[in-house]
Amino acid sequence: MKNWLITGISSGLGKVLAESVIQNGDFVIGTFRNQKQVTDFNAKYKNKAHSILLDITDEHNIEENVLNIIDKFGKIDVLVNNAGIGFVGAIEETSMAEVKEVFNANFFGTLKLTQAVLPYMRKEKSGNIVQISSHGGIKAFAGFGIYNASKFALEGFSEALAQEVAPLGIKVSIVEPGPFRTKFAGNGLGLAKNEITDYSETAGAFRTKLKSVDGKQEGDPVKAAEAIINLVNSENQTLRLPLGKVALMTIGMKLDSVKSDLEKNRNTAENAVYTQA
């Protein structure tokens, strides 16, 4: 039986994943930011799971809780960094306070929790770290730039981390869902307080579109949870796991765009080097 530490299990993919892992026979340590949710969860899943109060934007809270988990349960086999926030707004519309809020949740909190868990995984010479990113961690969209930036950053450190810990028996995977039927595009979506009319046809249109598809997205969270569990249990675990047809399409578009720019600028790139006299 594996011990899974999953952040942000109050709703969405985190909630469904926690339930699926429990049904699969593994043990879940889940995190909430509301004490009543902690109490209710622990009463419902006694001896099958345990939840804690954790704010991933609080560094000291992270270190203390990881130490308590190790003391109580002995090990963390799988860390799923799921907690995070969505945010829509044009780059110029977004205040630095809003940027910092997004990065504290989506990047710095995830980074700190990963760092806090790694010493114990290194001691065991095993473990799985699953980063819940997005197809928006590969391809950027007008109106989604700050969120994109936070997920690009998550993908960057995770790709490097995978190379660093592979010799130590630890695996890293980056999950890249497209639009799924969670609360991401509903009440859980942050919006820039400032709106500039010049961006109404770009960032503004994206904001409207994202709100309009809430509850109609193609992605099934139950199937996503099953895919993540299968990934963790696979002997041939991949670095990236796209989820959904939209994710396949948008990530494919990004790869095509990068390849096109690479070829168009090949001669320029090759000539920007020292040549022998």
PDB file of C-alpha atoms in Angstrom:
ATOM      1  CA  MET A   1       0.000   0.000   0.000  1.00  0.00           C
ATOM      2  CA  LYS A   2       1.293   3.425  -1.010  1.00  0.00           C
ATOM      3  CA  ASN A   3       0.938   6.626   0.982  1.00  0.00           C
ATOM      4  CA  TRP A   4      -0.222   9.484  -1.270  1.00  0.00           C
ATOM      5  CA  LEU A   5       0.093  13.129  -0.221  1.00  0.00           C
ATOM      6  CA  ILE A   6      -2.351  15.079  -2.406  1.00  0.00           C
ATOM      7  CA  THR A   7      -2.777  18.832  -2.036  1.00  0.00           C
ATOM      8  CA  GLY A   8      -6.050  20.643  -2.637  1.00  0.00           C
ATOM      9  CA  ILE A   9      -8.619  17.851  -2.302  1.00  0.00           C
ATOM     10  CA  SER A  10     -11.647  20.013  -1.509  1.00  0.00           C
ATOM     11  CA  SER A  11     -12.922  19.994  -5.095  1.00  0.00           C
ATOM     12  CA  GLY A  12     -12.104  19.307  -8.729  1.00  0.00           C
ATOM     13  CA  LEU A  13      -9.421  16.888  -9.817  1.00  0.00           C
ATOM     14  CA  GLY A  14      -7.856  16.749  -6.357  1.00  0.00           C
ATOM     15  CA  LYS A  15     -11.100  15.570  -4.750  1.00  0.00           C
ATOM     16  CA  VAL A  16     -11.765  12.949  -7.419  1.00  0.00           C
ATOM     17  CA  LEU A  17      -8.162  11.722  -7.360  1.00  0.00           C
ATOM     18  CA  ALA A  18      -8.205  11.317  -3.573  1.00  0.00           C
ATOM     19  CA  GLU A  19     -11.442   9.313  -3.765  1.00  0.00           C
ATOM     20  CA  SER A  20     -10.082   7.139  -6.574  1.00  0.00           C
ATOM     21  CA  VAL A  21      -6.826   6.406  -4.734  1.00  0.00           C
ATOM     22  CA  ILE A  22      -8.775   5.384  -1.623  1.00  0.00           C
ATOM     23  CA  GLN A  23     -11.023   3.119  -3.704  1.00  0.00           C
ATOM     24  CA  ASN A  24      -7.867   1.634  -5.238  1.00  0.00           C
ATOM     25  CA  GLY A  25      -6.696   0.543  -1.789  1.00  0.00           C
ATOM     26  CA  ASP A  26      -3.912   3.057  -1.156  1.00  0.00           C
ATOM     27  CA  PHE A  27      -3.771   5.548   1.724  1.00  0.00           C
ATOM     28  CA  VAL A  28      -4.372   9.260   1.141  1.00  0.00           C
ATOM     29  CA  ILE A  29      -3.088  12.185   3.161  1.00  0.00           C
ATOM     30  CA  GLY A  30      -5.009  15.125   1.716  1.00  0.00           C
ATOM     31  CA  THR A  31      -4.865  18.841   2.358  1.00  0.00           C
ATOM     32  CA  PHE A  32      -7.621  21.389   2.927  1.00  0.00           C
ATOM     33  CA  ARG A  33      -7.612  25.069   3.838  1.00  0.00           C
ATOM     34  CA  ASN A  34     -10.799  24.757   5.898  1.00  0.00           C
ATOM     35  CA  GLN A  35     -10.889  23.045   9.309  1.00  0.00           C
ATOM     36  CA  LYS A  36     -14.476  21.798   8.951  1.00  0.00           C
ATOM     37  CA  GLN A  37     -13.520  20.024   5.722  1.00  0.00           C
ATOM     38  CA  VAL A  38     -10.603  18.385   7.548  1.00  0.00           C
ATOM     39  CA  THR A  39     -12.876  17.198  10.356  1.00  0.00           C
ATOM     40  CA  ASP A  40     -15.584  15.895   8.011  1.00  0.00           C
ATOM     41  CA  PHE A  41     -13.093  14.084   5.775  1.00  0.00           C
ATOM     42  CA  ASN A  42     -11.355  12.377   8.683  1.00  0.00           C
ATOM     43  CA  ALA A  43     -14.673  11.206  10.097  1.00  0.00           C
ATOM     44  CA  LYS A  44     -15.748   9.804   6.723  1.00  0.00           C
ATOM     45  CA  TYR A  45     -12.503   8.037   5.820  1.00  0.00           C
ATOM     46  CA  LYS A  46     -11.243   6.861   9.226  1.00  0.00           C
ATOM     47  CA  ASN A  47      -8.388   4.340   8.813  1.00  0.00           C
ATOM     48  CA  LYS A  48      -8.526   4.746   4.998  1.00  0.00           C
ATOM     49  CA  ALA A  49      -7.262   8.306   4.697  1.00  0.00           C
ATOM     50  CA  HIS A  50      -6.295  11.348   6.718  1.00  0.00           C
ATOM     51  CA  SER A  51      -6.485  15.041   5.986  1.00  0.00           C
ATOM     52  CA  ILE A  52      -4.627  18.050   7.336  1.00  0.00           C
ATOM     53  CA  LEU A  53      -4.967  21.809   7.315  1.00  0.00           C
ATOM     54  CA  LEU A  54      -2.312  23.157   4.964  1.00  0.00           C
ATOM     55  CA  ASP A  55      -1.782  26.444   3.194  1.00  0.00           C
ATOM     56  CA  ILE A  56       0.855  25.848   0.516  1.00  0.00           C
ATOM     57  CA  THR A  57       1.635  29.562   0.403  1.00  0.00           C
ATOM     58  CA  ASP A  58       2.976  29.355   3.980  1.00  0.00           C
ATOM     59  CA  GLU A  59       6.541  27.965   3.940  1.00  0.00           C
ATOM     60  CA  HIS A  60       6.680  27.231   7.670  1.00  0.00           C
ATOM     61  CA  ASN A  61       3.292  25.527   7.530  1.00  0.00           C
ATOM     62  CA  ILE A  62       4.641  23.224   4.813  1.00  0.00           C
ATOM     63  CA  GLU A  63       7.785  22.145   6.681  1.00  0.00           C
ATOM     64  CA  GLU A  64       5.909  21.503   9.927  1.00  0.00           C
ATOM     65  CA  ASN A  65       3.192  19.457   8.247  1.00  0.00           C
ATOM     66  CA  VAL A  66       5.577  17.290   6.226  1.00  0.00           C
ATOM     67  CA  LEU A  67       7.517  16.478   9.399  1.00  0.00           C
ATOM     68  CA  ASN A  68       4.264  15.571  11.180  1.00  0.00           C
ATOM     69  CA  ILE A  69       3.190  13.331   8.274  1.00  0.00           C
ATOM     70  CA  ILE A  70       6.492  11.429   8.362  1.00  0.00           C
ATOM     71  CA  ASP A  71       6.280  11.060  12.142  1.00  0.00           C
ATOM     72  CA  LYS A  72       2.715   9.735  11.951  1.00  0.00           C
ATOM     73  CA  PHE A  73       2.730   7.656   8.754  1.00  0.00           C
ATOM     74  CA  GLY A  74       6.405   6.842   8.235  1.00  0.00           C
ATOM     75  CA  LYS A  75       6.758   7.762   4.565  1.00  0.00           C
ATOM     76  CA  ILE A  76       5.332   9.534   1.542  1.00  0.00           C
ATOM     77  CA  ASP A  77       5.402   7.339  -1.549  1.00  0.00           C
ATOM     78  CA  VAL A  78       3.565   9.678  -3.905  1.00  0.00           C
ATOM     79  CA  LEU A  79       3.372  13.468  -3.780  1.00  0.00           C
ATOM     80  CA  VAL A  80       0.702  15.043  -5.987  1.00  0.00           C
ATOM     81  CA  ASN A  81       1.070  18.820  -6.194  1.00  0.00           C
ATOM     82  CA  ASN A  82      -2.490  19.598  -7.227  1.00  0.00           C
ATOM     83  CA  ALA A  83      -3.375  22.741  -5.262  1.00  0.00           C
ATOM     84  CA  GLY A  84      -3.316  25.934  -7.276  1.00  0.00           C
ATOM     85  CA  ILE A  85      -5.412  28.744  -8.694  1.00  0.00           C
ATOM     86  CA  GLY A  86      -6.546  29.894 -12.112  1.00  0.00           C
ATOM     87  CA  PHE A  87      -6.279  33.473 -13.268  1.00  0.00           C
ATOM     88  CA  VAL A  88      -7.413  35.443 -16.321  1.00  0.00           C
ATOM     89  CA  GLY A  89      -6.300  38.901 -17.346  1.00  0.00           C
ATOM     90  CA  ALA A  90      -4.171  40.614 -19.962  1.00  0.00           C
ATOM     91  CA  ILE A  91      -0.558  41.176 -18.951  1.00  0.00           C
ATOM     92  CA  GLU A  92      -1.019  44.966 -18.726  1.00  0.00           C
ATOM     93  CA  GLU A  93      -4.246  44.565 -16.772  1.00  0.00           C
ATOM     94  CA  THR A  94      -2.645  42.448 -14.055  1.00  0.00           C
ATOM     95  CA  SER A  95      -1.254  44.022 -10.882  1.00  0.00           C
ATOM     96  CA  MET A  96       1.944  42.754  -9.283  1.00  0.00           C
ATOM     97  CA  ALA A  97      -0.075  41.746  -6.222  1.00  0.00           C
ATOM     98  CA  GLU A  98      -2.229  39.507  -8.427  1.00  0.00           C
ATOM     99  CA  VAL A  99       0.862  38.047 -10.114  1.00  0.00           C
ATOM    100  CA  LYS A 100       2.434  37.216  -6.747  1.00  0.00           C
ATOM    101  CA  GLU A 101      -0.770  35.538  -5.546  1.00  0.00           C
ATOM    102  CA  VAL A 102      -0.807  33.262  -8.610  1.00  0.00           C
ATOM    103  CA  PHE A 103       2.887  32.404  -8.324  1.00  0.00           C
ATOM    104  CA  ASN A 104       2.734  31.803  -4.569  1.00  0.00           C
ATOM    105  CA  ALA A 105       0.068  29.144  -5.115  1.00  0.00           C
ATOM    106  CA  ASN A 106       1.084  27.636  -8.460  1.00  0.00           C
ATOM    107  CA  PHE A 107       4.869  27.825  -8.265  1.00  0.00           C
ATOM    108  CA  PHE A 108       6.469  28.760  -4.939  1.00  0.00           C
ATOM    109  CA  GLY A 109       4.135  26.632  -2.815  1.00  0.00           C
ATOM    110  CA  THR A 110       4.580  23.628  -5.079  1.00  0.00           C
ATOM    111  CA  LEU A 111       8.345  24.130  -5.172  1.00  0.00           C
ATOM    112  CA  LYS A 112       8.586  24.378  -1.379  1.00  0.00           C
ATOM    113  CA  LEU A 113       6.465  21.284  -0.768  1.00  0.00           C
ATOM    114  CA  THR A 114       8.512  19.339  -3.311  1.00  0.00           C
ATOM    115  CA  GLN A 115      11.727  20.410  -1.559  1.00  0.00           C
ATOM    116  CA  ALA A 116      10.278  19.449   1.827  1.00  0.00           C
ATOM    117  CA  VAL A 117       9.323  15.920   0.719  1.00  0.00           C
ATOM    118  CA  LEU A 118      12.482  15.122  -1.262  1.00  0.00           C
ATOM    119  CA  PRO A 119      14.795  14.334   1.711  1.00  0.00           C
ATOM    120  CA  TYR A 120      12.470  11.535   2.817  1.00  0.00           C
ATOM    121  CA  MET A 121      12.149  10.117  -0.697  1.00  0.00           C
ATOM    122  CA  ARG A 122      15.931  10.216  -1.085  1.00  0.00           C
ATOM    123  CA  LYS A 123      16.267   8.271   2.157  1.00  0.00           C
ATOM    124  CA  GLU A 124      13.898   5.594   0.809  1.00  0.00           C
ATOM    125  CA  LYS A 125      15.542   5.694  -2.669  1.00  0.00           C
ATOM    126  CA  SER A 126      12.038   5.673  -4.147  1.00  0.00           C
ATOM    127  CA  GLY A 127       9.022   7.872  -4.695  1.00  0.00           C
ATOM    128  CA  ASN A 128       6.800   9.555  -7.238  1.00  0.00           C
ATOM    129  CA  ILE A 129       6.285  13.287  -7.623  1.00  0.00           C
ATOM    130  CA  VAL A 130       3.292  14.209  -9.777  1.00  0.00           C
ATOM    131  CA  GLN A 131       2.968  17.847 -10.767  1.00  0.00           C
ATOM    132  CA  ILE A 132      -0.481  18.920 -11.920  1.00  0.00           C
ATOM    133  CA  SER A 133       0.288  21.422 -14.637  1.00  0.00           C
ATOM    134  CA  SER A 134      -1.889  22.220 -17.662  1.00  0.00           C
ATOM    135  CA  HIS A 135      -1.795  22.279 -21.428  1.00  0.00           C
ATOM    136  CA  GLY A 136      -1.334  25.962 -20.581  1.00  0.00           C
ATOM    137  CA  GLY A 137       2.045  24.974 -19.150  1.00  0.00           C
ATOM    138  CA  ILE A 138       3.177  24.280 -22.715  1.00  0.00           C
ATOM    139  CA  LYS A 139       1.176  26.742 -24.843  1.00  0.00           C
ATOM    140  CA  ALA A 140       0.236  30.289 -23.846  1.00  0.00           C
ATOM    141  CA  PHE A 141      -3.076  31.995 -24.611  1.00  0.00           C
ATOM    142  CA  ALA A 142      -3.974  35.692 -24.723  1.00  0.00           C
ATOM    143  CA  GLY A 143      -5.580  36.525 -21.389  1.00  0.00           C
ATOM    144  CA  PHE A 144      -3.970  33.578 -19.642  1.00  0.00           C
ATOM    145  CA  GLY A 145      -0.386  34.836 -19.606  1.00  0.00           C
ATOM    146  CA  ILE A 146       0.229  35.047 -15.857  1.00  0.00           C
ATOM    147  CA  TYR A 147      -1.293  31.617 -15.274  1.00  0.00           C
ATOM    148  CA  ASN A 148       0.745  30.324 -18.237  1.00  0.00           C
ATOM    149  CA  ALA A 149       3.904  31.812 -16.741  1.00  0.00           C
ATOM    150  CA  SER A 150       3.310  30.074 -13.393  1.00  0.00           C
ATOM    151  CA  LYS A 151       2.792  26.714 -15.102  1.00  0.00           C
ATOM    152  CA  PHE A 152       5.748  27.231 -17.478  1.00  0.00           C
ATOM    153  CA  ALA A 153       7.855  27.782 -14.346  1.00  0.00           C
ATOM    154  CA  LEU A 154       6.438  24.636 -12.738  1.00  0.00           C
ATOM    155  CA  GLU A 155       7.263  22.622 -15.863  1.00  0.00           C
ATOM    156  CA  GLY A 156      10.778  24.054 -16.035  1.00  0.00           C
ATOM    157  CA  PHE A 157      11.861  23.092 -12.539  1.00  0.00           C
ATOM    158  CA  SER A 158      10.077  19.743 -12.769  1.00  0.00           C
ATOM    159  CA  GLU A 159      11.860  18.808 -16.005  1.00  0.00           C
ATOM    160  CA  ALA A 160      15.204  19.571 -14.382  1.00  0.00           C
ATOM    161  CA  LEU A 161      14.185  17.809 -11.166  1.00  0.00           C
ATOM    162  CA  ALA A 162      13.332  14.641 -13.093  1.00  0.00           C
ATOM    163  CA  GLN A 163      16.922  14.485 -14.339  1.00  0.00           C
ATOM    164  CA  GLU A 164      18.371  15.212 -10.892  1.00  0.00           C
ATOM    165  CA  VAL A 165      16.455  12.534  -8.995  1.00  0.00           C
ATOM    166  CA  ALA A 166      16.284   9.744 -11.590  1.00  0.00           C
ATOM    167  CA  PRO A 167      19.563   8.189 -10.353  1.00  0.00           C
ATOM    168  CA  LEU A 168      18.118   8.258  -6.816  1.00  0.00           C
ATOM    169  CA  GLY A 169      15.125   6.071  -7.649  1.00  0.00           C
ATOM    170  CA  ILE A 170      12.611   8.936  -7.646  1.00  0.00           C
ATOM    171  CA  LYS A 171      10.266   9.559 -10.581  1.00  0.00           C
ATOM    172  CA  VAL A 172       8.750  12.871 -11.672  1.00  0.00           C
ATOM    173  CA  SER A 173       5.760  13.298 -13.961  1.00  0.00           C
ATOM    174  CA  ILE A 174       4.021  16.425 -15.232  1.00  0.00           C
ATOM    175  CA  VAL A 175       0.280  16.083 -15.875  1.00  0.00           C
ATOM    176  CA  GLU A 176      -1.072  18.475 -18.518  1.00  0.00           C
ATOM    177  CA  PRO A 177      -4.884  18.489 -18.578  1.00  0.00           C
ATOM    178  CA  GLY A 178      -6.908  20.443 -21.076  1.00  0.00           C
ATOM    179  CA  PRO A 179     -10.342  21.774 -20.007  1.00  0.00           C
ATOM    180  CA  PHE A 180     -11.989  19.478 -17.440  1.00  0.00           C
ATOM    181  CA  ARG A 181     -15.345  19.698 -15.675  1.00  0.00           C
ATOM    182  CA  THR A 182     -14.109  21.088 -12.391  1.00  0.00           C
ATOM    183  CA  LYS A 183     -14.675  24.453 -10.706  1.00  0.00           C
ATOM    184  CA  PHE A 184     -11.552  25.845 -12.369  1.00  0.00           C
ATOM    185  CA  ALA A 185     -13.527  28.016 -14.831  1.00  0.00           C
ATOM    186  CA  GLY A 186     -16.216  28.850 -12.285  1.00  0.00           C
ATOM    187  CA  ASN A 187     -15.896  30.218  -8.757  1.00  0.00           C
ATOM    188  CA  GLY A 188     -12.288  29.085  -8.549  1.00  0.00           C
ATOM    189  CA  LEU A 189     -11.127  31.375 -11.358  1.00  0.00           C
ATOM    190  CA  GLY A 190      -9.340  34.607 -10.456  1.00  0.00           C
ATOM    191  CA  LEU A 191      -9.925  37.655 -12.644  1.00  0.00           C
ATOM    192  CA  ALA A 192      -7.809  40.766 -13.028  1.00  0.00           C
ATOM    193  CA  LYS A 193      -9.543  43.640 -11.252  1.00  0.00           C
ATOM    194  CA  ASN A 194      -8.430  46.066 -13.942  1.00  0.00           C
ATOM    195  CA  GLU A 195      -9.989  45.777 -17.399  1.00  0.00           C
ATOM    196  CA  ILE A 196      -8.673  47.695 -20.427  1.00  0.00           C
ATOM    197  CA  THR A 197     -11.044  47.970 -23.392  1.00  0.00           C
ATOM    198  CA  ASP A 198      -8.206  47.713 -25.935  1.00  0.00           C
ATOM    199  CA  TYR A 199      -7.854  44.062 -24.910  1.00  0.00           C
ATOM    200  CA  SER A 200     -11.552  43.223 -25.250  1.00  0.00           C
ATOM    201  CA  GLU A 201     -11.002  41.177 -28.425  1.00  0.00           C
ATOM    202  CA  THR A 202      -8.066  39.185 -27.030  1.00  0.00           C
ATOM    203  CA  ALA A 203      -7.869  38.766 -23.249  1.00  0.00           C
ATOM    204  CA  GLY A 204     -11.471  39.899 -22.845  1.00  0.00           C
ATOM    205  CA  ALA A 205     -12.716  37.364 -25.372  1.00  0.00           C
ATOM    206  CA  PHE A 206     -10.762  34.618 -23.605  1.00  0.00           C
ATOM    207  CA  ARG A 207     -12.278  35.609 -20.266  1.00  0.00           C
ATOM    208  CA  THR A 208     -15.805  35.409 -21.724  1.00  0.00           C
ATOM    209  CA  LYS A 209     -15.136  32.108 -23.459  1.00  0.00           C
ATOM    210  CA  LEU A 210     -13.662  30.468 -20.373  1.00  0.00           C
ATOM    211  CA  LYS A 211     -16.638  31.470 -18.234  1.00  0.00           C
ATOM    212  CA  SER A 212     -19.104  30.267 -20.883  1.00  0.00           C
ATOM    213  CA  VAL A 213     -17.726  26.712 -20.983  1.00  0.00           C
ATOM    214  CA  ASP A 214     -17.888  26.140 -17.222  1.00  0.00           C
ATOM    215  CA  GLY A 215     -19.553  22.764 -16.706  1.00  0.00           C
ATOM    216  CA  LYS A 216     -19.369  21.904 -20.401  1.00  0.00           C
ATOM    217  CA  GLN A 217     -15.686  20.984 -20.710  1.00  0.00           C
ATOM    218  CA  GLU A 218     -14.754  17.753 -22.465  1.00  0.00           C
ATOM    219  CA  GLY A 219     -12.578  16.354 -19.681  1.00  0.00           C
ATOM    220  CA  ASP A 220     -13.874  13.726 -17.232  1.00  0.00           C
ATOM    221  CA  PRO A 221     -12.110  14.097 -13.824  1.00  0.00           C
ATOM    222  CA  VAL A 222     -12.772  10.435 -12.955  1.00  0.00           C
ATOM    223  CA  LYS A 223     -10.965   9.261 -16.077  1.00  0.00           C
ATOM    224  CA  ALA A 224      -8.157  11.745 -15.392  1.00  0.00           C
ATOM    225  CA  ALA A 225      -7.727  10.332 -11.885  1.00  0.00           C
ATOM    226  CA  GLU A 226      -7.586   6.804 -13.296  1.00  0.00           C
ATOM    227  CA  ALA A 227      -4.930   7.897 -15.791  1.00  0.00           C
ATOM    228  CA  ILE A 228      -2.794   9.439 -13.018  1.00  0.00           C
ATOM    229  CA  ILE A 229      -3.024   6.300 -10.872  1.00  0.00           C
ATOM    230  CA  ASN A 230      -2.064   4.154 -13.869  1.00  0.00           C
ATOM    231  CA  LEU A 231       0.873   6.473 -14.576  1.00  0.00           C
ATOM    232  CA  VAL A 232       2.198   6.165 -11.028  1.00  0.00           C
ATOM    233  CA  ASN A 233       1.875   2.376 -11.148  1.00  0.00           C
ATOM    234  CA  SER A 234       3.439   2.069 -14.614  1.00  0.00           C
ATOM    235  CA  GLU A 235       6.904   0.612 -15.099  1.00  0.00           C
ATOM    236  CA  ASN A 236       7.353   2.925 -18.093  1.00  0.00           C
ATOM    237  CA  GLN A 237       6.381   6.213 -16.493  1.00  0.00           C
ATOM    238  CA  THR A 238       6.655   9.175 -18.858  1.00  0.00           C
ATOM    239  CA  LEU A 239       7.749  12.688 -17.937  1.00  0.00           C
ATOM    240  CA  ARG A 240       4.611  14.242 -19.400  1.00  0.00           C
ATOM    241  CA  LEU A 241       0.993  13.084 -19.432  1.00  0.00           C
ATOM    242  CA  PRO A 242      -1.385  15.202 -21.557  1.00  0.00           C
ATOM    243  CA  LEU A 243      -5.055  14.624 -20.779  1.00  0.00           C
ATOM    244  CA  GLY A 244      -7.908  15.331 -23.183  1.00  0.00           C
ATOM    245  CA  LYS A 245      -8.279  15.908 -26.891  1.00  0.00           C
ATOM    246  CA  VAL A 246      -7.902  19.669 -26.494  1.00  0.00           C
ATOM    247  CA  ALA A 247      -4.592  19.197 -24.703  1.00  0.00           C
ATOM    248  CA  LEU A 248      -3.308  16.992 -27.511  1.00  0.00           C
ATOM    249  CA  MET A 249      -4.339  19.611 -30.068  1.00  0.00           C
ATOM    250  CA  THR A 250      -2.927  22.676 -28.308  1.00  0.00           C
ATOM    251  CA  ILE A 251       0.356  21.033 -27.305  1.00  0.00           C
ATOM    252  CA  GLY A 252       0.701  19.770 -30.881  1.00  0.00           C
ATOM    253  CA  MET A 253       0.131  23.323 -32.159  1.00  0.00           C
ATOM    254  CA  LYS A 254       2.890  24.604 -29.882  1.00  0.00           C
ATOM    255  CA  LEU A 255       5.349  21.955 -31.047  1.00  0.00           C
ATOM    256  CA  ASP A 256       4.550  22.753 -34.686  1.00  0.00           C
ATOM    257  CA  SER A 257       5.037  26.475 -34.036  1.00  0.00           C
ATOM    258  CA  VAL A 258       8.395  25.964 -32.340  1.00  0.00           C
ATOM    259  CA  LYS A 259       9.592  23.655 -35.099  1.00  0.00           C
ATOM    260  CA  SER A 260       8.506  26.162 -37.762  1.00  0.00           C
ATOM    261  CA  ASP A 261      10.413  29.010 -36.092  1.00  0.00           C
ATOM    262  CA  LEU A 262      13.429  26.752 -35.657  1.00  0.00           C
ATOM    263  CA  GLU A 263      13.564  25.928 -39.353  1.00  0.00           C
ATOM    264  CA  LYS A 264      12.915  29.496 -40.515  1.00  0.00           C
ATOM    265  CA  ASN A 265      15.787  30.767 -38.406  1.00  0.00           C
ATOM    266  CA  ARG A 266      18.194  27.844 -38.832  1.00  0.00           C
ATOM    267  CA  ASN A 267      20.706  29.720 -41.007  1.00  0.00           C
ATOM    268  CA  THR A 268      20.628  32.770 -38.734  1.00  0.00           C
ATOM    269  CA  ALA A 269      21.195  30.589 -35.679  1.00  0.00           C
ATOM    270  CA  GLU A 270      24.036  28.629 -37.281  1.00  0.00           C
ATOM    271  CA  ASN A 271      25.786  31.824 -38.344  1.00  0.00           C
ATOM    272  CA  ALA A 272      25.659  33.436 -34.885  1.00  0.00           C
ATOM    273  CA  VAL A 273      28.834  31.673 -33.767  1.00  0.00           C
ATOM    274  CA  TYR A 274      32.561  32.397 -33.851  1.00  0.00           C
ATOM    275  CA  THR A 275      34.308  31.336 -37.027  1.00  0.00           C
ATOM    276  CA  GLN A 276      37.944  30.434 -37.285  1.00  0.00           C
ATOM    277  CA  ALA A 277      40.119  32.961 -39.117  1.00  0.00           C
TER     278      ALA A 277
END
